[in-house]
Every structure is written in structure tokens, then in C-alpha cells.
Short mmCIF file of C-alpha atoms and ligand atoms in Angstrom, two decimals:
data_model
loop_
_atom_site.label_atom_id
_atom_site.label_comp_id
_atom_site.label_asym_id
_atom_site.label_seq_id
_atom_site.Cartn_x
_atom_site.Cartn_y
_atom_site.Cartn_z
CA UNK A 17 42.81 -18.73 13.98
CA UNK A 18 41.05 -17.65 10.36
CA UNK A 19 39.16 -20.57 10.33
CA UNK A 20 37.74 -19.67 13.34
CA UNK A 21 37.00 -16.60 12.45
CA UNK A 22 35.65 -17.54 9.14
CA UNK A 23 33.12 -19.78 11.13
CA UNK A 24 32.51 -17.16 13.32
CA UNK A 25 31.25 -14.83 11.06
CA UNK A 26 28.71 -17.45 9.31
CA UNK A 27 27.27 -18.32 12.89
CA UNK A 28 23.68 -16.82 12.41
CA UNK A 29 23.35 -14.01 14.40
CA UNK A 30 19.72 -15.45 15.54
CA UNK A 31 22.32 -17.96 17.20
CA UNK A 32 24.71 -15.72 18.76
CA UNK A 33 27.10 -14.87 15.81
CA UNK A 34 27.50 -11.67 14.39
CA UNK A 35 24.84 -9.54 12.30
CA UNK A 36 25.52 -9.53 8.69
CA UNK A 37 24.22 -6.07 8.56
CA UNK A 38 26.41 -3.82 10.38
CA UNK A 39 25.19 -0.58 10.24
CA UNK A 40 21.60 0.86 9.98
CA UNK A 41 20.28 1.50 6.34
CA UNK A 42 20.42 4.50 4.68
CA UNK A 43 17.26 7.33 5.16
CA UNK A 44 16.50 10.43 4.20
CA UNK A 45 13.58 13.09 4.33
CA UNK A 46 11.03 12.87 1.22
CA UNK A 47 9.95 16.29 1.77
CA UNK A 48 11.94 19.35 1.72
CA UNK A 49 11.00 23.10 1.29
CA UNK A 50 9.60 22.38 -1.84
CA UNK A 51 6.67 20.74 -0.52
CA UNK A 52 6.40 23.48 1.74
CA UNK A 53 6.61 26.39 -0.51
CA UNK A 54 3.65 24.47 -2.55
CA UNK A 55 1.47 24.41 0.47
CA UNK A 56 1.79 27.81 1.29
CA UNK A 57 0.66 28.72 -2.19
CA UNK A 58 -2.42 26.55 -2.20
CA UNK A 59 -3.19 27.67 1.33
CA UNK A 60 -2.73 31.19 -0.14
CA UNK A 61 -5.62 30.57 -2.79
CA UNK A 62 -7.80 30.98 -0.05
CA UNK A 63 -9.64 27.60 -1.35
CA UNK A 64 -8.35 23.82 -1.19
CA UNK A 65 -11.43 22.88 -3.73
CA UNK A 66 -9.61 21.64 -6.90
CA UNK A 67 -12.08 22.67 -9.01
CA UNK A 68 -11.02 26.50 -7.86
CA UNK A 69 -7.52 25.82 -7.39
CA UNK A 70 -4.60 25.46 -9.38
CA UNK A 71 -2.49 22.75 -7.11
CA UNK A 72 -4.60 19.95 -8.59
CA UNK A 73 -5.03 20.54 -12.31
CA UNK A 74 -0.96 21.46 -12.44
CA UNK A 75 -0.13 18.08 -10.84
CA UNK A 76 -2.45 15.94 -12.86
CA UNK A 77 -1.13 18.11 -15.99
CA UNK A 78 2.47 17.77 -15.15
CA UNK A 79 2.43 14.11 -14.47
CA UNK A 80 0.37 13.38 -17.84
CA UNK A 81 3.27 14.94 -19.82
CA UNK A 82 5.59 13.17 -17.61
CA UNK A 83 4.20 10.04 -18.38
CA UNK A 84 3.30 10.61 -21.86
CA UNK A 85 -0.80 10.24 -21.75
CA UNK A 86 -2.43 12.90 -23.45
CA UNK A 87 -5.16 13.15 -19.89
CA UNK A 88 -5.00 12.60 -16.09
CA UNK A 89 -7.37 13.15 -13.52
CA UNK A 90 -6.21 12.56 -9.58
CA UNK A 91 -8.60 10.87 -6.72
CA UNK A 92 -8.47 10.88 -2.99
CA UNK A 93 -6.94 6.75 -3.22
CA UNK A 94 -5.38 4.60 -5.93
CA UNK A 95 -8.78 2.38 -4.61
CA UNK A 96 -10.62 5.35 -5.68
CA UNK A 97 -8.62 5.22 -8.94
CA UNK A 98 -9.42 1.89 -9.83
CA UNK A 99 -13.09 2.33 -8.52
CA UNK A 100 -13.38 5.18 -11.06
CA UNK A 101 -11.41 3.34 -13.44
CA UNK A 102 -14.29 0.76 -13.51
CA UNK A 103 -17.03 2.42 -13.26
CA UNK A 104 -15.56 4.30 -16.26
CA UNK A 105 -16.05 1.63 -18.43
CA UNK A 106 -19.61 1.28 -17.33
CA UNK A 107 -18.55 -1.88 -14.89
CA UNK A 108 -21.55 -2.70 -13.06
CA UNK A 109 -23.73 -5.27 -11.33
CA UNK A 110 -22.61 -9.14 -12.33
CA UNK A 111 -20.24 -7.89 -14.30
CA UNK A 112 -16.58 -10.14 -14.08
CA UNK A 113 -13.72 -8.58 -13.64
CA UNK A 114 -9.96 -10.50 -13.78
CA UNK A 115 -7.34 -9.75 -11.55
CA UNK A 116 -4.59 -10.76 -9.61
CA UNK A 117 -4.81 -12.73 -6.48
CA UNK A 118 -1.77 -11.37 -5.06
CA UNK A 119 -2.38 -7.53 -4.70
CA UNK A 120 -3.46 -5.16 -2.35
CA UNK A 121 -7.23 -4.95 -1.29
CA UNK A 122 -7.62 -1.96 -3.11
CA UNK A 123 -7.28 -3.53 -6.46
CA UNK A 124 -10.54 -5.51 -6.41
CA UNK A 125 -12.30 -2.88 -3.67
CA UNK A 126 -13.70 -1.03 -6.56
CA UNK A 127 -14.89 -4.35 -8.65
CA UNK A 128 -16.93 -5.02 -5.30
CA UNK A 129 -18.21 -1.85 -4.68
CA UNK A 130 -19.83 -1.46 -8.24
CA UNK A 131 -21.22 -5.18 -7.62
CA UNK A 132 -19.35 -6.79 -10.18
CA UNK A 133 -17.53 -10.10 -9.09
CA UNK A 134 -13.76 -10.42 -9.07
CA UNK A 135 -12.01 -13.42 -10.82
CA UNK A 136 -8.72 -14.28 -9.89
CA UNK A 137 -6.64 -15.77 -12.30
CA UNK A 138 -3.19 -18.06 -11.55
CA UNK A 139 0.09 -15.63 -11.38
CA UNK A 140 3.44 -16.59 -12.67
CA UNK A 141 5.63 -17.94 -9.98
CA UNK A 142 8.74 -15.77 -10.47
CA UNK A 143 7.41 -12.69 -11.59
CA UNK A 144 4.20 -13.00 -9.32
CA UNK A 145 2.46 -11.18 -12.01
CA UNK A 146 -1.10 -12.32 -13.91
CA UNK A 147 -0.15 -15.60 -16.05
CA UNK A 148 -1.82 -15.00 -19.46
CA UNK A 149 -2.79 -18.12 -20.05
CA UNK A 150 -4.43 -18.23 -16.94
CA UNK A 151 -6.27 -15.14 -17.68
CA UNK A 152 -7.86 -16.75 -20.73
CA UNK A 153 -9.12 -19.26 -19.12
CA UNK A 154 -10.59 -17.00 -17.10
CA UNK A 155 -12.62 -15.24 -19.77
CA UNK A 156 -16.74 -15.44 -20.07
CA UNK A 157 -19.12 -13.80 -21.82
CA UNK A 158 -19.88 -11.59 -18.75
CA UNK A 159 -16.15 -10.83 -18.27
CA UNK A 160 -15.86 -6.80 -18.46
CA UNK A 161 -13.05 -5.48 -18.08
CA UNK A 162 -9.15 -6.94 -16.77
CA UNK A 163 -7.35 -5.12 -14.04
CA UNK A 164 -3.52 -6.14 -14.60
CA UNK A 165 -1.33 -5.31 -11.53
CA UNK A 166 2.40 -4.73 -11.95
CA UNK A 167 3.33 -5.92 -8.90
CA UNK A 168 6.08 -4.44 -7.01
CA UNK A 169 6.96 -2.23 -10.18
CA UNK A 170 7.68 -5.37 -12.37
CA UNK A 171 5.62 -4.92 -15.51
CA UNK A 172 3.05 -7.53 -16.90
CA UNK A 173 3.72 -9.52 -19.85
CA UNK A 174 1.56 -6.94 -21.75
CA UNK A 175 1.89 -8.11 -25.15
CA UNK A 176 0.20 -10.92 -24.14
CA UNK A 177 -2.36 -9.27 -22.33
CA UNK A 178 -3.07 -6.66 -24.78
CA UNK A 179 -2.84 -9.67 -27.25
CA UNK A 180 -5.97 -11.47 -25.37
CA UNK A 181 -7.73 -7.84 -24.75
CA UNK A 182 -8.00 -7.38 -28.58
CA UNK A 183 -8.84 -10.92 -28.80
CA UNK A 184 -12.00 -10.64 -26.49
CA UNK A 185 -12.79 -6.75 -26.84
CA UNK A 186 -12.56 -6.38 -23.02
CA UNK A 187 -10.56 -3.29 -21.60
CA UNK A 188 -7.64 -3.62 -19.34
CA UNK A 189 -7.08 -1.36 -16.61
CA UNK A 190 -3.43 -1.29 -15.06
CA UNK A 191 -3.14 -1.12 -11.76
CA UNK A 192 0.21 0.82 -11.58
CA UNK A 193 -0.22 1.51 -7.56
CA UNK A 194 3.54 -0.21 -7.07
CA UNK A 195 4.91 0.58 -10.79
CA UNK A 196 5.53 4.45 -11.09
CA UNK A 197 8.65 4.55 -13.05
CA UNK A 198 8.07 0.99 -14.57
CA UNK A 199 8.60 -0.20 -18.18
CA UNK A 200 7.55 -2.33 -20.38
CA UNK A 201 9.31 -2.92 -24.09
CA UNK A 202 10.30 1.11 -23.72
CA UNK A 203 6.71 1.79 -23.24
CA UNK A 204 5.75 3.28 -19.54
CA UNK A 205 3.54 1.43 -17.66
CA UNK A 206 -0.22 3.27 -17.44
CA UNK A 207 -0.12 3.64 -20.60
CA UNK A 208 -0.40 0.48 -22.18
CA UNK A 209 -4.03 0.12 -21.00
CA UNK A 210 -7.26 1.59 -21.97
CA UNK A 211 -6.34 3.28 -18.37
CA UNK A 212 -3.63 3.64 -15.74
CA UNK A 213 -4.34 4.24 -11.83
CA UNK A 214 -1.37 4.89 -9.66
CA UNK A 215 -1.69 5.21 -5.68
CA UNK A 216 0.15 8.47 -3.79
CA UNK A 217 -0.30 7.12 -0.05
CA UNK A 218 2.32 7.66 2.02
CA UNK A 219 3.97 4.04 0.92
CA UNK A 220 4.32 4.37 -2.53
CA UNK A 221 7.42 5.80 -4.81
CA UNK A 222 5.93 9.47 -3.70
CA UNK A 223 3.09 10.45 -1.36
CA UNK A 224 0.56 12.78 -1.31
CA UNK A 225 -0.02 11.34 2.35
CA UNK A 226 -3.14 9.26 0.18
CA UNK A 227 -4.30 10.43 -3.44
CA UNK A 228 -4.59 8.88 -6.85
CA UNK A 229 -4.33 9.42 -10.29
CA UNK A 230 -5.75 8.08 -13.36
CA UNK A 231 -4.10 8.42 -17.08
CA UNK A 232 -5.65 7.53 -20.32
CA UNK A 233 -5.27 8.62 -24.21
CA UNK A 234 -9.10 8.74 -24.65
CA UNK A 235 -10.37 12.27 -23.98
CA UNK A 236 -14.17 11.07 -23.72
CA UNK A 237 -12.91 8.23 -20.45
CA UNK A 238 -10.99 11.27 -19.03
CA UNK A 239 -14.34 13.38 -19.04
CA UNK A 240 -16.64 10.73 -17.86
CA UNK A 241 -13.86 9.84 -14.81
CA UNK A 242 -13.55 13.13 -14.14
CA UNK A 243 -17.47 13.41 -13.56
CA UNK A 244 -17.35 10.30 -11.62
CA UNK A 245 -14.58 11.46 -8.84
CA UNK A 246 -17.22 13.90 -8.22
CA UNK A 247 -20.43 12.44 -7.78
CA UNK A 248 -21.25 12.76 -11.32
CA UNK A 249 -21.51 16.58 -10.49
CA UNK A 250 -21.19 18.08 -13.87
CA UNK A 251 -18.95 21.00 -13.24
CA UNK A 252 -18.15 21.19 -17.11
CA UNK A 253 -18.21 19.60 -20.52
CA UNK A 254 -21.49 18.46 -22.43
CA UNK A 255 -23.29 17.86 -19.38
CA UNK A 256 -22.47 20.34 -17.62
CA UNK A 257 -25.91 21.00 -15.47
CA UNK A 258 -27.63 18.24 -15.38
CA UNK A 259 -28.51 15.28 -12.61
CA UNK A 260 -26.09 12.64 -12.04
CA UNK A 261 -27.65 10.07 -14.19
CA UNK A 262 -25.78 7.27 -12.29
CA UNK A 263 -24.22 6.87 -9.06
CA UNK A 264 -20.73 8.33 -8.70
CA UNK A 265 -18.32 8.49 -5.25
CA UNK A 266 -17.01 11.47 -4.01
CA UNK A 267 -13.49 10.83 -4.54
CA UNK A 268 -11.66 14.47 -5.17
CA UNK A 269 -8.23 15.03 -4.07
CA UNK A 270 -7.92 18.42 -2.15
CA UNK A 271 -5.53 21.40 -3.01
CA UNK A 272 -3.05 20.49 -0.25
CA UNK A 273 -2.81 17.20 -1.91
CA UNK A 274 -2.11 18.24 -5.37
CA UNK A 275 0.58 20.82 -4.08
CA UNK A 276 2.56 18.36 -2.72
CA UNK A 277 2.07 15.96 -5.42
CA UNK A 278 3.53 18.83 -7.78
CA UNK A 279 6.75 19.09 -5.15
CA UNK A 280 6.63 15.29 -5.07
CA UNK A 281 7.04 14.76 -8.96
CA UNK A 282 10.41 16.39 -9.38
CA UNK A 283 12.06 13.60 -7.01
CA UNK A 284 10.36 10.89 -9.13
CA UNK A 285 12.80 10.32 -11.31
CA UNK A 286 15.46 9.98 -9.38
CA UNK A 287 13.33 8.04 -6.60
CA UNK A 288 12.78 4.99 -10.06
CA UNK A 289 16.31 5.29 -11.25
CA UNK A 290 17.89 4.88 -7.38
CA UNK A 291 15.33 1.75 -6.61
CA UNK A 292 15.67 -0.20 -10.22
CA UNK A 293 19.24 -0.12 -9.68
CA UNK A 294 19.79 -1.03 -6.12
CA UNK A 295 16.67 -4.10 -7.02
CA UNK A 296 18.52 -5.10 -9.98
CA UNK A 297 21.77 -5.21 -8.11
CA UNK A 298 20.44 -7.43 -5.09
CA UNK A 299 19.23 -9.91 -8.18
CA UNK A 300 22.69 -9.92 -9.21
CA UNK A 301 24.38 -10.55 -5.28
CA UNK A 302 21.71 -13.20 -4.42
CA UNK A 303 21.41 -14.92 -7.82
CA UNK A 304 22.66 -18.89 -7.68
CA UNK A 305 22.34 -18.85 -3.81
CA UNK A 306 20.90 -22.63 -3.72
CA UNK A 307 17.18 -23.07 -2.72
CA UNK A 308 16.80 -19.26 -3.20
CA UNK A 309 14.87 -17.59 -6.34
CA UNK A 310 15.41 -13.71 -7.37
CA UNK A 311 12.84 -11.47 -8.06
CA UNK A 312 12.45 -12.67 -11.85
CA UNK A 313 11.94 -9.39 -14.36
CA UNK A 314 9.48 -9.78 -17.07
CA UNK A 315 11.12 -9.75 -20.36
CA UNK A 316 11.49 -6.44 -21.97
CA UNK A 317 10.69 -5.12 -18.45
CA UNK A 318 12.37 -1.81 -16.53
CA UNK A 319 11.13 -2.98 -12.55
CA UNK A 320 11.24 0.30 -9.82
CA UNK A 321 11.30 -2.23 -7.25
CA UNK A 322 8.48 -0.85 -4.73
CA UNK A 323 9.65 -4.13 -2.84
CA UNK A 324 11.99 -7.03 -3.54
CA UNK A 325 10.36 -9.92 -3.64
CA UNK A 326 12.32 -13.60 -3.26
CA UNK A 327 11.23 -16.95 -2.73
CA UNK A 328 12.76 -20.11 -1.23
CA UNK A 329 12.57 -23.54 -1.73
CA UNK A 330 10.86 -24.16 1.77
CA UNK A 331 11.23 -27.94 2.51
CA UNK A 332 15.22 -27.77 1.82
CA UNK A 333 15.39 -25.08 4.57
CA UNK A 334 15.66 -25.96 8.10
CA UNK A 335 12.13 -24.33 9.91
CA UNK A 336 10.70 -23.15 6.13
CA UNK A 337 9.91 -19.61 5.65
CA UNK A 338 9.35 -18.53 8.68
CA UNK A 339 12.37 -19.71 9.99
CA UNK A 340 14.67 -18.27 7.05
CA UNK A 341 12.77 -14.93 7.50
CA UNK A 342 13.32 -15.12 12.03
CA UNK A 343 16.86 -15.75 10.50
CA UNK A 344 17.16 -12.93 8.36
CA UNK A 345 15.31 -10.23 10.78
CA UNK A 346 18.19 -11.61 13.32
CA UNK A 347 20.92 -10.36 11.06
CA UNK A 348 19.27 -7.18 10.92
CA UNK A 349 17.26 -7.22 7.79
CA UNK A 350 13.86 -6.33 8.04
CA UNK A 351 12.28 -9.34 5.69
CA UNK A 352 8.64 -10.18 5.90
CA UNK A 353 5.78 -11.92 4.46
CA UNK A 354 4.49 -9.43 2.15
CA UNK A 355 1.57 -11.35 1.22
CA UNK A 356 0.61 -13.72 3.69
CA UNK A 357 -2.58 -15.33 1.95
CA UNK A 358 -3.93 -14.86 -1.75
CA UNK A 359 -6.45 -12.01 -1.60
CA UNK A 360 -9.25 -14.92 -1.95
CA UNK A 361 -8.64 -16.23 1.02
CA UNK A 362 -9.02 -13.17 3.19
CA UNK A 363 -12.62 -13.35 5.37
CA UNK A 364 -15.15 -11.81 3.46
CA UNK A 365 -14.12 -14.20 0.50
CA UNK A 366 -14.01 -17.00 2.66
CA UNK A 367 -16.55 -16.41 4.99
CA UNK A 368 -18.79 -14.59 1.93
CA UNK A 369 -19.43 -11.49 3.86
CA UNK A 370 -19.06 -8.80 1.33
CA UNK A 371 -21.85 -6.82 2.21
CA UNK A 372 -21.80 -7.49 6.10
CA UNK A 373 -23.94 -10.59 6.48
CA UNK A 374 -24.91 -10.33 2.75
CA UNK A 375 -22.80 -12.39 -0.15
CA UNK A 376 -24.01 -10.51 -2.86
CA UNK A 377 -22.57 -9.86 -5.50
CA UNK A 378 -21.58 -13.41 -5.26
CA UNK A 379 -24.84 -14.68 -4.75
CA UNK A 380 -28.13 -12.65 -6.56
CA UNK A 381 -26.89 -11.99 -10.15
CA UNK A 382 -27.59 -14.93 -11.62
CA UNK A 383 -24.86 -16.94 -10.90
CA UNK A 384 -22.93 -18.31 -7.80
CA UNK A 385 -19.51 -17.30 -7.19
CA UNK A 386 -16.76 -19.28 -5.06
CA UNK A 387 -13.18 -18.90 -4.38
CA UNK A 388 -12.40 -22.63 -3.44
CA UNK A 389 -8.77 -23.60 -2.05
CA UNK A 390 -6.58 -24.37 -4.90
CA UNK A 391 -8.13 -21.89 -6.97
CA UNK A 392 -5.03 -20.05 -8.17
CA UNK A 393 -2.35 -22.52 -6.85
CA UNK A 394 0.97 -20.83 -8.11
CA UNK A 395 -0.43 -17.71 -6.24
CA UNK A 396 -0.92 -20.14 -3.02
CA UNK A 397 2.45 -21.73 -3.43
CA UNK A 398 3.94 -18.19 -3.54
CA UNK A 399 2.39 -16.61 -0.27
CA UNK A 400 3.72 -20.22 1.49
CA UNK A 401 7.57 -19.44 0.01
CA UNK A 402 8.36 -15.61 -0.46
CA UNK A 403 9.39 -12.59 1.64
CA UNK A 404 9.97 -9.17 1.07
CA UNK A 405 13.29 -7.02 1.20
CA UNK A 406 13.05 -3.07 1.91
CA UNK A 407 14.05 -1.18 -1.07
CA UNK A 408 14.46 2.48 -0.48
CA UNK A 409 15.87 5.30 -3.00
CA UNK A 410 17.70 6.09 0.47
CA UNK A 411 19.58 3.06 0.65
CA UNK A 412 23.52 3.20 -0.54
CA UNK A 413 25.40 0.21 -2.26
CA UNK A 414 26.56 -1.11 0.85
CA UNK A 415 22.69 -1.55 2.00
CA UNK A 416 22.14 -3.31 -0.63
CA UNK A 417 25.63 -5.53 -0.28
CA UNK A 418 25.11 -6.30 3.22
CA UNK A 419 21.47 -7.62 2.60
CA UNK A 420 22.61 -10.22 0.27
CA UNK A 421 25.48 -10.82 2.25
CA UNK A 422 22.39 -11.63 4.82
CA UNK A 423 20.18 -13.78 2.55
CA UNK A 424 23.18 -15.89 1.57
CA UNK A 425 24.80 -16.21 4.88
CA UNK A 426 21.12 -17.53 6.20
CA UNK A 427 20.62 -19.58 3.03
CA UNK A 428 24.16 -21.43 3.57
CA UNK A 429 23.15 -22.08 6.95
CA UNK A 430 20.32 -23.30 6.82
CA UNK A 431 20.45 -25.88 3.65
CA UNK A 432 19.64 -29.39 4.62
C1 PLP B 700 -1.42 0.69 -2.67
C2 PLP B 700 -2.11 -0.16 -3.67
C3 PLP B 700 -3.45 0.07 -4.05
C4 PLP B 700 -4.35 1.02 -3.37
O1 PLP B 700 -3.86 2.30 -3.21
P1 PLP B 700 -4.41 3.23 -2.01
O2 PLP B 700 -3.91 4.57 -2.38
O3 PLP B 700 -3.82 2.69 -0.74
O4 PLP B 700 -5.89 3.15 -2.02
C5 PLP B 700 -3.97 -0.70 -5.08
N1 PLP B 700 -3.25 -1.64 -5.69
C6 PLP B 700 -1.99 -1.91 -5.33
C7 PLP B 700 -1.23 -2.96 -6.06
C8 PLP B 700 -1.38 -1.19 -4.29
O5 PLP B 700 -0.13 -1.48 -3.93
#
């Protein structure tokens, strides 16, 4: 009778046998009367204009000490961040920017928008982070600035990258949408770049409902994106009263935002703390399950898990990904393919409609640009082999038990 049992309970559930998770996974509310008791003040300003207010300027103050960067200045977007980020450091038109090819759209939405020309350079395949050596490669005389993205709140080799930024005097921006939280040799993440753009939408470690935020240790980059959230509307400083002498978004975050924000920073800690542990810990359960690779952590690295992301050795698994993901969703975890395609292969790459019927900037500054198949083929092997696992500061140890439980029970099962 155990041995039936025992086969019982590793029967897939997407076959009739029981779910490995057994009860639903732990939530919670991420605002409280905090948030509330900040709104009310802002609304009681009687103005939600953050140059009038107070919500704003205490949130981007309170997070700059937080973090350690001697200025911050918040947007309506972590796009708009990285927009401003660029534009910052005077990208513009044919200008080459490296990046990652697996991010979110709004990492390179700003390199387009400013007409410069994103190059994607090959990732690492366990980290999924940009592969130095790659990067170099990448490098031309028209390259302007890098945009390194610490994907899923696992930090970049930056020692390398800062290594090759030095080498070539170009700038690197981090793109810290997915890395509040996140360290890198003791050294916080944002600040290990000329600048640091985090994302507050409503996915990320704390939301604003959508905002941004920019860090830097230079005081004249902090005054010139400050200007540039704002249309290049000089509301202060040295040029306070003149024209915009360049084109600038409007990209301000409003009051209501930036009293939340203020609300939302006092659960940040323990929002990083809660999700590097329970991350770390599903390495731990999952690690030597055959055919299956942890999320690997960059040396020196301090991960905040935004997401945990796995891969699998696809052709040893009976109906590949898809089938060990159907598997997984059966037993009642919610995996999925976080990124689907490389970023270069979505349509206006591949069908060169930037501009609506218009390739430019990829055509019309003096060079053509391309994004071939194969381009970045780590990246490509990665989007054809890895899924996501929820991580939640919500979750309790037995979340996190039961989803490895999951991973290897599917994994066992479905080994050649
Ligand atoms: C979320 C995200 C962004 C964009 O942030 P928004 O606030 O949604 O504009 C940029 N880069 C990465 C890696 C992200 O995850």
C-alpha cells in the first residue's frame, strides 16, 4: 500500500494525480493607512504639481538617502527614467546605445525615441544578464552610452562593466526597474553607474501605480534631468528663465504619486529582505534536479528576486518547455514564459517599423542597422528554455517548499 501511494503522489496532477501545491499562496495588501494618510496630505496642499508640493521632493529625498546617492529626481515611468537618463547624457540622433536583449520594452523605448539605435549584446546564460565580453564587441566609435539591466534583481557583473566603461569613456546607465534592494560587492545597485533609473508601476518591489526615479552622484546630471522631466522648463538653477534649448518630454510625477511613494518606501526593506530569501531558498530546494538550471547569482551579488527565473534542458524533457511549464501550471504553480522572444525580434525590429511605416533611426543616419536571427544567440537559447516562478514578499516558507516540491516532481516525471 505505500508504494502505491508513493506513486500516487508523483502522478502529475496535469494527469490526474494530486497537485503538489496544496494550498493557495500567501497575499497580502501593499497599501495600508499609511498610503492613505499621505494622500490626504497631498490632497490637502490644495496642488498635486510637484514643483508646489512637498509629496514629491520628500520621496525623491528620502529614497536618495536610502540608497546612498547624493541626488534623485522621480518621472511619470521607469521608460521615462531611462528616456531622461539618455537624453541626460546628450544621447541623440545615430547615436549607439548597448543593452540587453532580454528586458522589458521600456529599456530601449527611450534609445528610440531620442533616435539613437539600440545594440544588443549576447547575455550570460545563467544569470541572463549583459555578457561583458559581448558588450565589447559591441563597442564603436559612435557607441554613447551602455544601459546595463539587472534583470530580475540579479546584479550585473559590474566590475567588468565599469572596467570596459573606463576603458572606452562611455557612461553606463543601470536600468534598476527589477533590482530595488539589489547588490553588488556591498555596493547598491543605481549607484554603480553614472545613473540609476528604477520603475514604481504597479509590478515592481513598490508601486506608485506608475512613476520613476532617477539617482546619480553628479549634481550638474541631476539638474539637467531634472529640466528634462519637464520640458526643459527651467523652473530653477542657472537657467532658470530661459527657452528650452532642446527638446525635453513632459515626464513629471504628480503629488499623489510621490505621497504614496513616501508610504511605499518604509515597506521596502522588508519587501528585498522577504523576496532574496524566499529566491535564494527555491535555488537551494531545486538545485541538482537533473535537466533543470537555478537562477544563477552573479558573484558578489545580493538578488531581490522580482521573478525567479529557471531554465531546462528542453530536448531531455518530454513536450520541451511548454510542456514542463502546462505541467507545472497543473500542479498549481503559476510558471510562465517570461520572455517569450529577445526584444529584437519583436515587430517593429523585425518588420523595421519604428516610426510607423518609417525605419529610421535604423535607416537615415548614415548607417544601416539590422537585428538578424542569431544575433545574440545565448539570449535566443534562453527565451526557447526558461520560465518564470512568482516571488512575492507575501509568500511563507511553505510557498516556497511546495513550488520546488512542484518543479522537481514535474522534472522527475518528465526525464527521458
Ligand atoms: C518595468 C521595467 C521598465 C519600465 O518601467 P515602466 O515603469 O513600466 O515604464 C524598464 N526596464 C525594466 C527591466 C523593467 O522591468
Amino acid at each position: 500500500m505505500a508504494g502505491t501511494k508513493t506513486l500516487e503522489s508523483t502522478r502529475l496532477a496535469i494527469e490526474g494525480g494530486p497537485r503538489a501545491k496544496t494550498t493557495p499562496y500567501g497575499a497580502g495588501k501593499r497599501f495600508g493607512k499609511e498610503e492613505l494618510a499621505q494622500l490626504r496630505e497631498a490632497l490637502e496642499q490644495n496642488t498635486l504639481f510637484y514643483f508646489k508640493g512637498k509629496k514629491v521632493r520628500a520621496f525623491t529625498e528620502k529614497f536618495a538617502s536610502m540608497i546612498g546617492a547624493p541626488h534623485c529626481v522621480a518621472t511619470s515611468s521607469g521608460t521615462a527614467a531611462i528616456h531622461v537618463a539618455l537624453s541626460t547624457l546628450g544621447v541623440g540622433v545615430g547615436d549607439e546605445v548597448i543593452t540587453s536583449p532580454l528586458t522589458d520594452m521600456g529599456t530601449v523605448i527611450g534609445i528610440l525615441f531620442q533616435n539613437a539605435i539600440p545594440i544588443f549584446a549576447d547575455v550570460e546564460p545563467h544569470t541572463y544578464n549583459l555578457d561583458p565580453g559581448a558588450v565589447e564587441r559591441a563597442v564603436t566609435p559612435r557607441t554613447k552610452a551602455i544601459v546595463a539591466v539587472h534583470l530580475a534583481g540579479n546584479p550585473c557583473d559590474m566590475d567588468a562593466l565599469l572596467f570596459l566603461s573606463q576603458k572606452y569613456s562611455v557612461p553606463i546607465i543601470e536600468d534598476c526597474a527589477q533590482a530595488f534592494g539589489t547588490l553588488y560587492r556591498g555596493r547598491k545597485a543605481g549607484t554603480l553607474g553614472v545613473l540609476g533609473c528604477f520603475s514604481t508601476n504597479d509590478f515592481k518591489h513598490i508601486s506608485t501605480g506608475d512613476g520613476g526615479l532617477i539617482v546619480t552622484a553628479h549634481k550638474a546630471l541631476a539638474g539637467r534631468a531634472f529640466e528634462i522631466t519637464d520640458k526643459n522648463y527651467y523652473r530653477q538653477g542657472e537657467h532658470a528663465g530661459k527657452s528650452p534649448r532642446f527638446l525635453a518630454p513632459n515626464y513629471r510625477m504628480t503629488e499623489l504619486q510621490g505621497a504614496v511613494g513616501l508610504a511605499q518606501l518604509d515597506r521596502l526593506g522588508t519587501v528585498c529582505r522577504r523576496r532574496n530569501e524566499l529566491g535564494d531558498r527555491l535555488s537551494l530546494l531545486i538545485s541538482g534536479t537533473e535537466g533543470v538550471q537555478p537562477h544563477e547569482i552573479t558573484p558578489g551579488g545580493v538578488c531581490t528576486y522580482f521573478n525567479y527565473m529557471a531554465r531546462i534542458e528542453t530536448g531531455r524533457f518530454k513536450g520541451g518547455l511548454d510542456g514542463f511549464i502546462g505541467a507545472l501550471n497543473a500542479e498549481g504553480v503559476p510558471a510562465w514564459r517570461h520572455y517569450p522572444k529577445t526584444l529584437y525580434e519583436a515587430d517593429l525590429f523585425a518588420n523595421r517599423t519604428i516610426y510607423h511605416e518609417s525605419p529610421f533611426p535604423l535607416e537615415g543616419t548614415g548607417r544601416s542597422y539590422s537585428y538578424p536571427k542569431g544575433l545574440c544567440p545565448v539570449a535566443e537559447e534562453i527565451t526557447g528554455s526558461s520560465f518564470s516562478l512568482p516571488v512575492s514578499e507575501f509568500f511563507t516558507d511553505r510557498d516556497i517548499e511546495e513550488t520546488a516540491q512542484a518543479v522537481r516532481k514535474v522534472a522527475q516525471a518528465l526525464l527521458r
